[in-house]
């Protein structure tokens, strides 16, 4: 269960909390909240109430007021944990209601995601939050951008960057899933050709399996001469006929290979697009900074002139 604070009140959500405990939670949570559709698969709104004075609703001195207490108890089920956005809320709720609360970095990623979609998941809320509380400051998004060599300040991150980064994230996830399938079939390379494939990446593995299953077909992505060592390449070519009766399912290998090539092309496209958006965002940000600096200089000069005028009049 999630207690989500908005500018005018509190909302209650049920959330697929398993994702908060996964080893790579910090890398994944943000991507659930890039669009309302994606969020609808992991979070479900139960309640929203406006509070005239939120500081009276929950604080160290008086605990929780009746409105927030009734709201929490209405939706709380025994054994649930409650994710909250402030350590103070965790302390007060656990002390007054005995409900076990979560407040950590994965929970903060969840809150940033909800803030980003606030007007979709809580349409009654008309106020706007500052971007520092939204996905622009997501640690998971920052990890992905850094992994692909994009060094960008949170204030430069816009919706185009967020959506394209999510497309890149999805491509990576799909490739990871296909890699698992390819590794299940890769034992044929060891059994038939005595090739050690343990350190191979997904493209190298998919290409090798395609070559032994369809030796006459073209390779659609990458150059085998650069991909494999001389010994590996000679074995793949010479042993192709041995795979005829090996039990390998050629049709499945072809489908996997084509899917991997498609995903790698998509990934390359999204990387190019993301690079373009980041470049535009940096240029726009730098231009705004120049305008602000010039405006500040004009203001300083104007104030200096005023001071001179005041002194002349006084003299």
PDB file of C-alpha atoms in Angstrom:
ATOM      1  CA  UNK A   1       0.000   0.000   0.000  1.00  0.00           C
ATOM      2  CA  UNK A   2       1.230   3.531  -0.795  1.00  0.00           C
ATOM      3  CA  UNK A   3       0.459   6.803   0.968  1.00  0.00           C
ATOM      4  CA  UNK A   4       1.031   9.440  -1.704  1.00  0.00           C
ATOM      5  CA  UNK A   5       1.088  13.097  -0.744  1.00  0.00           C
ATOM      6  CA  UNK A   6      -0.097  15.750  -3.193  1.00  0.00           C
ATOM      7  CA  UNK A   7      -0.095  19.533  -2.718  1.00  0.00           C
ATOM      8  CA  UNK A   8      -3.692  19.491  -1.458  1.00  0.00           C
ATOM      9  CA  UNK A   9      -4.118  16.085   0.169  1.00  0.00           C
ATOM     10  CA  UNK A  10      -3.282  12.384   0.309  1.00  0.00           C
ATOM     11  CA  UNK A  11      -4.014   9.435  -1.984  1.00  0.00           C
ATOM     12  CA  UNK A  12      -3.950   5.711  -1.278  1.00  0.00           C
ATOM     13  CA  UNK A  13      -2.668   3.263  -3.883  1.00  0.00           C
ATOM     14  CA  UNK A  14      -2.091  -0.452  -4.006  1.00  0.00           C
ATOM     15  CA  UNK A  15       1.242  -1.251  -5.625  1.00  0.00           C
ATOM     16  CA  UNK A  16       3.020  -4.356  -6.894  1.00  0.00           C
ATOM     17  CA  UNK A  17       5.467  -4.125  -4.006  1.00  0.00           C
ATOM     18  CA  UNK A  18       7.685  -7.012  -5.106  1.00  0.00           C
ATOM     19  CA  UNK A  19       9.470  -4.621  -7.452  1.00  0.00           C
ATOM     20  CA  UNK A  20      10.687  -2.631  -4.433  1.00  0.00           C
ATOM     21  CA  UNK A  21      12.668  -5.633  -3.191  1.00  0.00           C
ATOM     22  CA  UNK A  22      14.257  -6.794  -6.440  1.00  0.00           C
ATOM     23  CA  UNK A  23      18.078  -6.554  -6.616  1.00  0.00           C
ATOM     24  CA  UNK A  24      17.897  -4.116  -9.532  1.00  0.00           C
ATOM     25  CA  UNK A  25      14.890  -2.172  -8.200  1.00  0.00           C
ATOM     26  CA  UNK A  26      16.644   1.179  -8.526  1.00  0.00           C
ATOM     27  CA  UNK A  27      17.260   0.554 -12.229  1.00  0.00           C
ATOM     28  CA  UNK A  28      13.705  -0.528 -13.019  1.00  0.00           C
ATOM     29  CA  UNK A  29      11.072   1.314 -10.972  1.00  0.00           C
ATOM     30  CA  UNK A  30      11.158   4.606 -12.889  1.00  0.00           C
ATOM     31  CA  UNK A  31      10.222   2.919 -16.178  1.00  0.00           C
ATOM     32  CA  UNK A  32       6.826   1.875 -14.759  1.00  0.00           C
ATOM     33  CA  UNK A  33       5.779   5.524 -14.565  1.00  0.00           C
ATOM     34  CA  UNK A  34       6.758   6.998 -17.919  1.00  0.00           C
ATOM     35  CA  UNK A  35       3.159   6.707 -19.155  1.00  0.00           C
ATOM     36  CA  UNK A  36      -0.200   6.219 -17.482  1.00  0.00           C
ATOM     37  CA  UNK A  37      -0.682   2.947 -19.388  1.00  0.00           C
ATOM     38  CA  UNK A  38       2.562   1.478 -18.045  1.00  0.00           C
ATOM     39  CA  UNK A  39       1.713   2.564 -14.510  1.00  0.00           C
ATOM     40  CA  UNK A  40      -1.733   0.940 -14.722  1.00  0.00           C
ATOM     41  CA  UNK A  41      -0.049  -2.480 -14.696  1.00  0.00           C
ATOM     42  CA  UNK A  42       1.638  -1.973 -11.315  1.00  0.00           C
ATOM     43  CA  UNK A  43      -0.382   0.548  -9.315  1.00  0.00           C
ATOM     44  CA  UNK A  44      -4.086   0.973  -8.528  1.00  0.00           C
ATOM     45  CA  UNK A  45      -5.662   4.005  -6.930  1.00  0.00           C
ATOM     46  CA  UNK A  46      -8.043   3.395  -4.034  1.00  0.00           C
ATOM     47  CA  UNK A  47      -8.725   6.780  -2.485  1.00  0.00           C
ATOM     48  CA  UNK A  48      -7.943  10.489  -2.569  1.00  0.00           C
ATOM     49  CA  UNK A  49      -8.995  13.104  -0.043  1.00  0.00           C
ATOM     50  CA  UNK A  50      -8.327  16.817   0.244  1.00  0.00           C
ATOM     51  CA  UNK A  51      -6.995  17.981   3.616  1.00  0.00           C
ATOM     52  CA  UNK A  52      -7.538  21.584   4.691  1.00  0.00           C
ATOM     53  CA  UNK A  53      -4.363  21.494   6.790  1.00  0.00           C
ATOM     54  CA  UNK A  54      -1.936  18.684   5.967  1.00  0.00           C
ATOM     55  CA  UNK A  55       0.363  19.700   8.811  1.00  0.00           C
ATOM     56  CA  UNK A  56      -2.500  18.882  11.186  1.00  0.00           C
ATOM     57  CA  UNK A  57      -3.160  15.548   9.447  1.00  0.00           C
ATOM     58  CA  UNK A  58       0.184  14.058  10.495  1.00  0.00           C
ATOM     59  CA  UNK A  59       2.932  15.454  12.708  1.00  0.00           C
ATOM     60  CA  UNK A  60       5.248  14.461  15.541  1.00  0.00           C
ATOM     61  CA  UNK A  61       3.321  16.292  18.248  1.00  0.00           C
ATOM     62  CA  UNK A  62      -0.297  15.257  17.683  1.00  0.00           C
ATOM     63  CA  UNK A  63       0.196  12.120  15.592  1.00  0.00           C
ATOM     64  CA  UNK A  64      -2.529  11.555  12.980  1.00  0.00           C
ATOM     65  CA  UNK A  65      -5.895  13.258  12.785  1.00  0.00           C
ATOM     66  CA  UNK A  66      -9.125  11.280  12.434  1.00  0.00           C
ATOM     67  CA  UNK A  67      -9.474  11.870   8.695  1.00  0.00           C
ATOM     68  CA  UNK A  68      -6.086  10.384   7.786  1.00  0.00           C
ATOM     69  CA  UNK A  69      -6.417   7.621  10.385  1.00  0.00           C
ATOM     70  CA  UNK A  70      -9.767   6.489   8.975  1.00  0.00           C
ATOM     71  CA  UNK A  71      -8.441   6.717   5.433  1.00  0.00           C
ATOM     72  CA  UNK A  72      -5.448   4.488   6.193  1.00  0.00           C
ATOM     73  CA  UNK A  73      -7.398   1.934   8.221  1.00  0.00           C
ATOM     74  CA  UNK A  74     -10.095   1.673   5.552  1.00  0.00           C
ATOM     75  CA  UNK A  75      -7.635   0.325   2.975  1.00  0.00           C
ATOM     76  CA  UNK A  76      -4.981  -1.321   5.125  1.00  0.00           C
ATOM     77  CA  UNK A  77      -4.988  -5.115   5.211  1.00  0.00           C
ATOM     78  CA  UNK A  78      -3.120  -7.123   7.867  1.00  0.00           C
ATOM     79  CA  UNK A  79       0.397  -7.983   6.766  1.00  0.00           C
ATOM     80  CA  UNK A  80       0.671  -5.136   4.295  1.00  0.00           C
ATOM     81  CA  UNK A  81       3.520  -2.656   4.379  1.00  0.00           C
ATOM     82  CA  UNK A  82       2.871   1.015   3.757  1.00  0.00           C
ATOM     83  CA  UNK A  83       5.246   2.968   1.511  1.00  0.00           C
ATOM     84  CA  UNK A  84       5.556   6.602   2.605  1.00  0.00           C
ATOM     85  CA  UNK A  85       7.445   9.554   1.167  1.00  0.00           C
ATOM     86  CA  UNK A  86       8.914  10.990   4.378  1.00  0.00           C
ATOM     87  CA  UNK A  87      10.774   9.433   7.289  1.00  0.00           C
ATOM     88  CA  UNK A  88       8.601  11.502   9.664  1.00  0.00           C
ATOM     89  CA  UNK A  89       5.488   9.783   8.297  1.00  0.00           C
ATOM     90  CA  UNK A  90       7.028   6.372   8.879  1.00  0.00           C
ATOM     91  CA  UNK A  91       7.807   7.221  12.514  1.00  0.00           C
ATOM     92  CA  UNK A  92       4.371   8.699  13.279  1.00  0.00           C
ATOM     93  CA  UNK A  93       2.302   5.998  11.533  1.00  0.00           C
ATOM     94  CA  UNK A  94       4.232   3.106  13.060  1.00  0.00           C
ATOM     95  CA  UNK A  95       3.974   4.668  16.529  1.00  0.00           C
ATOM     96  CA  UNK A  96       0.265   5.523  16.329  1.00  0.00           C
ATOM     97  CA  UNK A  97      -1.238   2.777  14.156  1.00  0.00           C
ATOM     98  CA  UNK A  98       1.300  -0.035  14.359  1.00  0.00           C
ATOM     99  CA  UNK A  99       1.430  -0.267  10.553  1.00  0.00           C
ATOM    100  CA  UNK A 100       4.864  -1.267   9.271  1.00  0.00           C
ATOM    101  CA  UNK A 101       6.113   1.410   6.851  1.00  0.00           C
ATOM    102  CA  UNK A 102       8.740   1.545   4.123  1.00  0.00           C
ATOM    103  CA  UNK A 103      10.890   4.572   3.424  1.00  0.00           C
ATOM    104  CA  UNK A 104      14.035   4.047   1.344  1.00  0.00           C
ATOM    105  CA  UNK A 105      15.517   4.834  -2.069  1.00  0.00           C
ATOM    106  CA  UNK A 106      13.276   2.432  -4.053  1.00  0.00           C
ATOM    107  CA  UNK A 107      10.237   4.006  -2.363  1.00  0.00           C
ATOM    108  CA  UNK A 108      11.494   7.463  -3.322  1.00  0.00           C
ATOM    109  CA  UNK A 109      11.771   6.267  -6.943  1.00  0.00           C
ATOM    110  CA  UNK A 110       8.134   5.169  -6.683  1.00  0.00           C
ATOM    111  CA  UNK A 111       7.133   8.586  -5.331  1.00  0.00           C
ATOM    112  CA  UNK A 112       9.015  10.379  -8.132  1.00  0.00           C
ATOM    113  CA  UNK A 113       7.123   8.272 -10.639  1.00  0.00           C
ATOM    114  CA  UNK A 114       3.756   9.065  -9.056  1.00  0.00           C
ATOM    115  CA  UNK A 115       4.637  12.756  -8.965  1.00  0.00           C
ATOM    116  CA  UNK A 116       5.469  12.639 -12.679  1.00  0.00           C
ATOM    117  CA  UNK A 117       2.013  11.183 -13.421  1.00  0.00           C
ATOM    118  CA  UNK A 118       0.207  13.035 -10.641  1.00  0.00           C
ATOM    119  CA  UNK A 119      -2.367  14.723 -12.860  1.00  0.00           C
ATOM    120  CA  UNK A 120      -3.201  11.385 -14.491  1.00  0.00           C
ATOM    121  CA  UNK A 121      -3.438   9.245 -11.359  1.00  0.00           C
ATOM    122  CA  UNK A 122      -4.958  12.039  -9.225  1.00  0.00           C
ATOM    123  CA  UNK A 123      -6.838  14.225 -11.734  1.00  0.00           C
ATOM    124  CA  UNK A 124      -8.545  16.117  -8.899  1.00  0.00           C
ATOM    125  CA  UNK A 125      -5.187  17.671  -8.019  1.00  0.00           C
ATOM    126  CA  UNK A 126      -4.759  20.949  -9.900  1.00  0.00           C
ATOM    127  CA  UNK A 127      -1.503  22.172  -8.377  1.00  0.00           C
ATOM    128  CA  UNK A 128       1.828  21.543 -10.069  1.00  0.00           C
ATOM    129  CA  UNK A 129       4.907  20.033  -8.460  1.00  0.00           C
ATOM    130  CA  UNK A 130       8.452  21.195  -9.086  1.00  0.00           C
ATOM    131  CA  UNK A 131      10.442  18.943 -11.426  1.00  0.00           C
ATOM    132  CA  UNK A 132      12.923  18.047  -8.670  1.00  0.00           C
ATOM    133  CA  UNK A 133      10.216  15.797  -7.207  1.00  0.00           C
ATOM    134  CA  UNK A 134       9.534  13.960 -10.508  1.00  0.00           C
ATOM    135  CA  UNK A 135      11.255  11.526 -12.885  1.00  0.00           C
ATOM    136  CA  UNK A 136      13.750  14.202 -13.894  1.00  0.00           C
ATOM    137  CA  UNK A 137      15.647  13.326 -10.703  1.00  0.00           C
ATOM    138  CA  UNK A 138      15.112   9.551 -10.909  1.00  0.00           C
ATOM    139  CA  UNK A 139      18.213   7.601  -9.948  1.00  0.00           C
ATOM    140  CA  UNK A 140      17.247   4.770 -12.290  1.00  0.00           C
ATOM    141  CA  UNK A 141      16.943   7.139 -15.238  1.00  0.00           C
ATOM    142  CA  UNK A 142      20.284   8.684 -14.282  1.00  0.00           C
ATOM    143  CA  UNK A 143      21.894   5.209 -14.231  1.00  0.00           C
ATOM    144  CA  UNK A 144      20.630   4.436 -17.729  1.00  0.00           C
ATOM    145  CA  UNK A 145      21.756   7.782 -19.147  1.00  0.00           C
ATOM    146  CA  UNK A 146      25.220   7.369 -17.635  1.00  0.00           C
ATOM    147  CA  UNK A 147      25.478   3.793 -18.901  1.00  0.00           C
ATOM    148  CA  UNK A 148      25.061   5.094 -22.436  1.00  0.00           C
ATOM    149  CA  UNK A 149      27.454   7.984 -21.957  1.00  0.00           C
ATOM    150  CA  UNK A 150      24.961  10.817 -21.480  1.00  0.00           C
ATOM    151  CA  UNK A 151      26.075  13.272 -18.806  1.00  0.00           C
ATOM    152  CA  UNK A 152      23.137  15.600 -18.308  1.00  0.00           C
ATOM    153  CA  UNK A 153      21.859  17.689 -15.421  1.00  0.00           C
ATOM    154  CA  UNK A 154      18.391  16.800 -14.051  1.00  0.00           C
ATOM    155  CA  UNK A 155      17.066  20.250 -14.940  1.00  0.00           C
ATOM    156  CA  UNK A 156      17.885  19.544 -18.602  1.00  0.00           C
ATOM    157  CA  UNK A 157      15.825  16.334 -18.686  1.00  0.00           C
ATOM    158  CA  UNK A 158      12.549  16.757 -20.597  1.00  0.00           C
ATOM    159  CA  UNK A 159       9.688  14.476 -21.626  1.00  0.00           C
ATOM    160  CA  UNK A 160      11.334  13.573 -24.949  1.00  0.00           C
ATOM    161  CA  UNK A 161      14.441  12.367 -23.121  1.00  0.00           C
ATOM    162  CA  UNK A 162      12.387  10.412 -20.578  1.00  0.00           C
ATOM    163  CA  UNK A 163      10.246   8.635 -23.200  1.00  0.00           C
ATOM    164  CA  UNK A 164      13.203   7.812 -25.467  1.00  0.00           C
ATOM    165  CA  UNK A 165      15.254   6.577 -22.513  1.00  0.00           C
ATOM    166  CA  UNK A 166      12.316   4.313 -21.656  1.00  0.00           C
ATOM    167  CA  UNK A 167      12.287   2.967 -25.237  1.00  0.00           C
ATOM    168  CA  UNK A 168      15.978   2.188 -24.825  1.00  0.00           C
ATOM    169  CA  UNK A 169      15.276   0.549 -21.466  1.00  0.00           C
ATOM    170  CA  UNK A 170      12.580  -1.638 -23.054  1.00  0.00           C
ATOM    171  CA  UNK A 171      14.961  -2.692 -25.832  1.00  0.00           C
ATOM    172  CA  UNK A 172      17.530  -3.721 -23.233  1.00  0.00           C
ATOM    173  CA  UNK A 173      14.940  -5.725 -21.287  1.00  0.00           C
ATOM    174  CA  UNK A 174      13.782  -7.555 -24.418  1.00  0.00           C
ATOM    175  CA  UNK A 175      17.370  -8.351 -25.391  1.00  0.00           C
ATOM    176  CA  UNK A 176      18.050  -9.750 -21.916  1.00  0.00           C
ATOM    177  CA  UNK A 177      15.047 -12.059 -22.249  1.00  0.00           C
ATOM    178  CA  UNK A 178      16.136 -13.259 -25.688  1.00  0.00           C
ATOM    179  CA  UNK A 179      19.661 -13.808 -24.397  1.00  0.00           C
ATOM    180  CA  UNK A 180      18.284 -16.295 -21.874  1.00  0.00           C
ATOM    181  CA  UNK A 181      16.544 -18.213 -24.669  1.00  0.00           C
ATOM    182  CA  UNK A 182      19.665 -18.215 -26.832  1.00  0.00           C
ATOM    183  CA  UNK A 183      21.817 -19.544 -24.020  1.00  0.00           C
ATOM    184  CA  UNK A 184      19.461 -22.499 -23.655  1.00  0.00           C
ATOM    185  CA  UNK A 185      20.221 -23.435 -27.267  1.00  0.00           C
ATOM    186  CA  UNK A 186      23.909 -22.556 -27.142  1.00  0.00           C
ATOM    187  CA  UNK A 187      24.950 -25.879 -25.613  1.00  0.00           C
ATOM    188  CA  UNK A 188      24.862 -27.230 -29.180  1.00  0.00           C
ATOM    189  CA  UNK A 189      27.929 -25.114 -29.958  1.00  0.00           C
ATOM    190  CA  UNK A 190      29.803 -26.799 -27.127  1.00  0.00           C
ATOM    191  CA  UNK A 191      28.490 -30.309 -27.829  1.00  0.00           C
ATOM    192  CA  UNK A 192      28.945 -30.303 -31.608  1.00  0.00           C
ATOM    193  CA  UNK A 193      31.870 -27.938 -32.229  1.00  0.00           C
ATOM    194  CA  UNK A 194      33.573 -27.746 -28.817  1.00  0.00           C
ATOM    195  CA  UNK A 195      33.249 -23.957 -28.873  1.00  0.00           C
ATOM    196  CA  UNK A 196      33.356 -22.112 -25.552  1.00  0.00           C
ATOM    197  CA  UNK A 197      30.603 -19.495 -25.735  1.00  0.00           C
ATOM    198  CA  UNK A 198      30.428 -18.491 -22.058  1.00  0.00           C
ATOM    199  CA  UNK A 199      31.713 -14.926 -22.523  1.00  0.00           C
ATOM    200  CA  UNK A 200      29.859 -14.170 -25.752  1.00  0.00           C
ATOM    201  CA  UNK A 201      27.376 -11.330 -26.042  1.00  0.00           C
ATOM    202  CA  UNK A 202      23.903 -11.764 -27.501  1.00  0.00           C
ATOM    203  CA  UNK A 203      24.802 -10.768 -31.072  1.00  0.00           C
ATOM    204  CA  UNK A 204      27.770 -13.122 -31.253  1.00  0.00           C
ATOM    205  CA  UNK A 205      25.707 -15.992 -29.866  1.00  0.00           C
ATOM    206  CA  UNK A 206      22.749 -15.371 -32.176  1.00  0.00           C
ATOM    207  CA  UNK A 207      25.036 -15.045 -35.198  1.00  0.00           C
ATOM    208  CA  UNK A 208      26.872 -18.293 -34.443  1.00  0.00           C
ATOM    209  CA  UNK A 209      23.630 -20.244 -34.121  1.00  0.00           C
ATOM    210  CA  UNK A 210      22.266 -18.675 -37.316  1.00  0.00           C
ATOM    211  CA  UNK A 211      25.457 -19.614 -39.205  1.00  0.00           C
ATOM    212  CA  UNK A 212      25.339 -23.289 -38.250  1.00  0.00           C
ATOM    213  CA  UNK A 213      21.585 -23.586 -38.862  1.00  0.00           C
ATOM    214  CA  UNK A 214      21.457 -21.570 -42.100  1.00  0.00           C
ATOM    215  CA  UNK A 215      25.012 -21.527 -43.503  1.00  0.00           C
ATOM    216  CA  UNK A 216      23.879 -20.222 -46.901  1.00  0.00           C
ATOM    217  CA  UNK A 217      21.936 -17.234 -45.550  1.00  0.00           C
ATOM    218  CA  UNK A 218      23.288 -13.706 -45.222  1.00  0.00           C
ATOM    219  CA  UNK A 219      24.239 -12.264 -41.854  1.00  0.00           C
ATOM    220  CA  UNK A 220      22.054  -9.205 -41.334  1.00  0.00           C
ATOM    221  CA  UNK A 221      23.880  -7.432 -38.517  1.00  0.00           C
ATOM    222  CA  UNK A 222      27.627  -7.209 -37.906  1.00  0.00           C
ATOM    223  CA  UNK A 223      30.627  -8.822 -39.602  1.00  0.00           C
ATOM    224  CA  UNK A 224      31.453 -12.437 -38.633  1.00  0.00           C
ATOM    225  CA  UNK A 225      35.106 -11.891 -39.595  1.00  0.00           C
ATOM    226  CA  UNK A 226      35.335  -9.229 -36.897  1.00  0.00           C
ATOM    227  CA  UNK A 227      33.025 -10.977 -34.461  1.00  0.00           C
ATOM    228  CA  UNK A 228      34.769 -14.363 -34.225  1.00  0.00           C
ATOM    229  CA  UNK A 229      38.343 -15.543 -33.913  1.00  0.00           C
ATOM    230  CA  UNK A 230      39.828 -17.404 -36.886  1.00  0.00           C
ATOM    231  CA  UNK A 231      39.456 -20.718 -35.060  1.00  0.00           C
ATOM    232  CA  UNK A 232      35.840 -20.055 -34.055  1.00  0.00           C
ATOM    233  CA  UNK A 233      34.853 -18.995 -37.551  1.00  0.00           C
ATOM    234  CA  UNK A 234      36.479 -22.020 -39.196  1.00  0.00           C
ATOM    235  CA  UNK A 235      34.656 -24.383 -36.829  1.00  0.00           C
ATOM    236  CA  UNK A 236      31.284 -22.720 -37.449  1.00  0.00           C
ATOM    237  CA  UNK A 237      31.728 -23.017 -41.213  1.00  0.00           C
ATOM    238  CA  UNK A 238      33.213 -26.531 -41.258  1.00  0.00           C
ATOM    239  CA  UNK A 239      30.788 -28.038 -38.727  1.00  0.00           C
ATOM    240  CA  UNK A 240      27.544 -26.586 -40.109  1.00  0.00           C
ATOM    241  CA  UNK A 241      26.507 -29.938 -41.625  1.00  0.00           C
ATOM    242  CA  UNK A 242      26.865 -31.653 -38.236  1.00  0.00           C
ATOM    243  CA  UNK A 243      23.957 -29.642 -36.847  1.00  0.00           C
ATOM    244  CA  UNK A 244      21.490 -31.275 -39.258  1.00  0.00           C
ATOM    245  CA  UNK A 245      20.912 -34.197 -36.896  1.00  0.00           C
ATOM    246  CA  UNK A 246      21.868 -32.513 -33.630  1.00  0.00           C
ATOM    247  CA  UNK A 247      18.302 -31.880 -32.484  1.00  0.00           C
ATOM    248  CA  UNK A 248      18.560 -28.112 -32.715  1.00  0.00           C
ATOM    249  CA  UNK A 249      15.283 -26.471 -33.776  1.00  0.00           C
ATOM    250  CA  UNK A 250      16.311 -24.361 -36.743  1.00  0.00           C
ATOM    251  CA  UNK A 251      13.055 -22.450 -37.085  1.00  0.00           C
ATOM    252  CA  UNK A 252      13.246 -21.286 -33.480  1.00  0.00           C
ATOM    253  CA  UNK A 253      16.854 -20.175 -33.969  1.00  0.00           C
ATOM    254  CA  UNK A 254      15.905 -18.161 -37.062  1.00  0.00           C
ATOM    255  CA  UNK A 255      13.063 -16.439 -35.225  1.00  0.00           C
ATOM    256  CA  UNK A 256      15.360 -15.610 -32.314  1.00  0.00           C
ATOM    257  CA  UNK A 257      18.066 -14.300 -34.624  1.00  0.00           C
ATOM    258  CA  UNK A 258      15.648 -12.073 -36.541  1.00  0.00           C
ATOM    259  CA  UNK A 259      14.203 -10.748 -33.288  1.00  0.00           C
ATOM    260  CA  UNK A 260      17.666  -9.987 -31.894  1.00  0.00           C
ATOM    261  CA  UNK A 261      18.607  -8.117 -35.083  1.00  0.00           C
ATOM    262  CA  UNK A 262      15.353  -6.152 -34.930  1.00  0.00           C
ATOM    263  CA  UNK A 263      15.912  -5.237 -31.271  1.00  0.00           C
ATOM    264  CA  UNK A 264      19.522  -4.211 -31.867  1.00  0.00           C
ATOM    265  CA  UNK A 265      18.412  -1.965 -34.722  1.00  0.00           C
ATOM    266  CA  UNK A 266      15.733  -0.455 -32.468  1.00  0.00           C
ATOM    267  CA  UNK A 267      18.291   0.061 -29.718  1.00  0.00           C
ATOM    268  CA  UNK A 268      20.676   1.821 -32.113  1.00  0.00           C
ATOM    269  CA  UNK A 269      17.823   4.031 -33.339  1.00  0.00           C
ATOM    270  CA  UNK A 270      16.823   5.010 -29.804  1.00  0.00           C
ATOM    271  CA  UNK A 271      20.442   5.735 -28.886  1.00  0.00           C
ATOM    272  CA  UNK A 272      20.749   8.103 -31.846  1.00  0.00           C
ATOM    273  CA  UNK A 273      17.435   9.729 -31.004  1.00  0.00           C
ATOM    274  CA  UNK A 274      18.388  10.099 -27.353  1.00  0.00           C
ATOM    275  CA  UNK A 275      21.733  11.641 -28.307  1.00  0.00           C
ATOM    276  CA  UNK A 276      19.890  14.185 -30.432  1.00  0.00           C
ATOM    277  CA  UNK A 277      17.418  15.071 -27.663  1.00  0.00           C
ATOM    278  CA  UNK A 278      20.202  15.400 -25.090  1.00  0.00           C
ATOM    279  CA  UNK A 279      22.167  17.669 -27.432  1.00  0.00           C
ATOM    280  CA  UNK A 280      19.100  19.861 -28.011  1.00  0.00           C
ATOM    281  CA  UNK A 281      18.334  19.995 -24.280  1.00  0.00           C
ATOM    282  CA  UNK A 282      21.883  21.040 -23.425  1.00  0.00           C
ATOM    283  CA  UNK A 283      21.918  23.740 -26.106  1.00  0.00           C
ATOM    284  CA  UNK A 284      18.542  25.066 -24.946  1.00  0.00           C
ATOM    285  CA  UNK A 285      19.642  25.070 -21.303  1.00  0.00           C
ATOM    286  CA  UNK A 286      22.912  26.851 -22.111  1.00  0.00           C
ATOM    287  CA  UNK A 287      21.059  29.459 -24.189  1.00  0.00           C
ATOM    288  CA  UNK A 288      18.667  30.102 -21.289  1.00  0.00           C
ATOM    289  CA  UNK A 289      21.621  30.515 -18.940  1.00  0.00           C
ATOM    290  CA  UNK A 290      23.158  33.128 -21.241  1.00  0.00           C
ATOM    291  CA  UNK A 291      19.872  35.056 -21.364  1.00  0.00           C
ATOM    292  CA  UNK A 292      19.570  34.945 -17.578  1.00  0.00           C
ATOM    293  CA  UNK A 293      23.148  36.113 -17.103  1.00  0.00           C
ATOM    294  CA  UNK A 294      22.598  39.014 -19.499  1.00  0.00           C
ATOM    295  CA  UNK A 295      19.388  39.908 -17.714  1.00  0.00           C
ATOM    296  CA  UNK A 296      21.203  39.814 -14.386  1.00  0.00           C
ATOM    297  CA  UNK A 297      23.958  42.067 -15.739  1.00  0.00           C
ATOM    298  CA  UNK A 298      21.364  44.549 -17.030  1.00  0.00           C
ATOM    299  CA  UNK A 299      19.626  44.535 -13.654  1.00  0.00           C
ATOM    300  CA  UNK A 300      22.908  45.097 -11.824  1.00  0.00           C
ATOM    301  CA  UNK A 301      23.821  47.937 -14.204  1.00  0.00           C
ATOM    302  CA  UNK A 302      20.383  49.510 -13.776  1.00  0.00           C
ATOM    303  CA  UNK A 303      20.630  49.332  -9.997  1.00  0.00           C
ATOM    304  CA  UNK A 304      24.111  50.874 -10.152  1.00  0.00           C
ATOM    305  CA  UNK A 305      22.762  53.739 -12.271  1.00  0.00           C
ATOM    306  CA  UNK A 306      19.971  54.281  -9.761  1.00  0.00           C
ATOM    307  CA  UNK A 307      22.478  54.445  -6.928  1.00  0.00           C
ATOM    308  CA  UNK A 308      24.544  57.014  -8.834  1.00  0.00           C
ATOM    309  CA  UNK A 309      21.419  59.067  -9.472  1.00  0.00           C
ATOM    310  CA  UNK A 310      20.417  58.912  -5.810  1.00  0.00           C
ATOM    311  CA  UNK A 311      23.874  60.049  -4.747  1.00  0.00           C
ATOM    312  CA  UNK A 312      23.825  62.936  -7.244  1.00  0.00           C
ATOM    313  CA  UNK A 313      20.433  64.092  -5.984  1.00  0.00           C
ATOM    314  CA  UNK A 314      21.565  63.756  -2.390  1.00  0.00           C
ATOM    315  CA  UNK A 315      24.745  65.696  -3.173  1.00  0.00           C
TER     316      UNK A 315
END
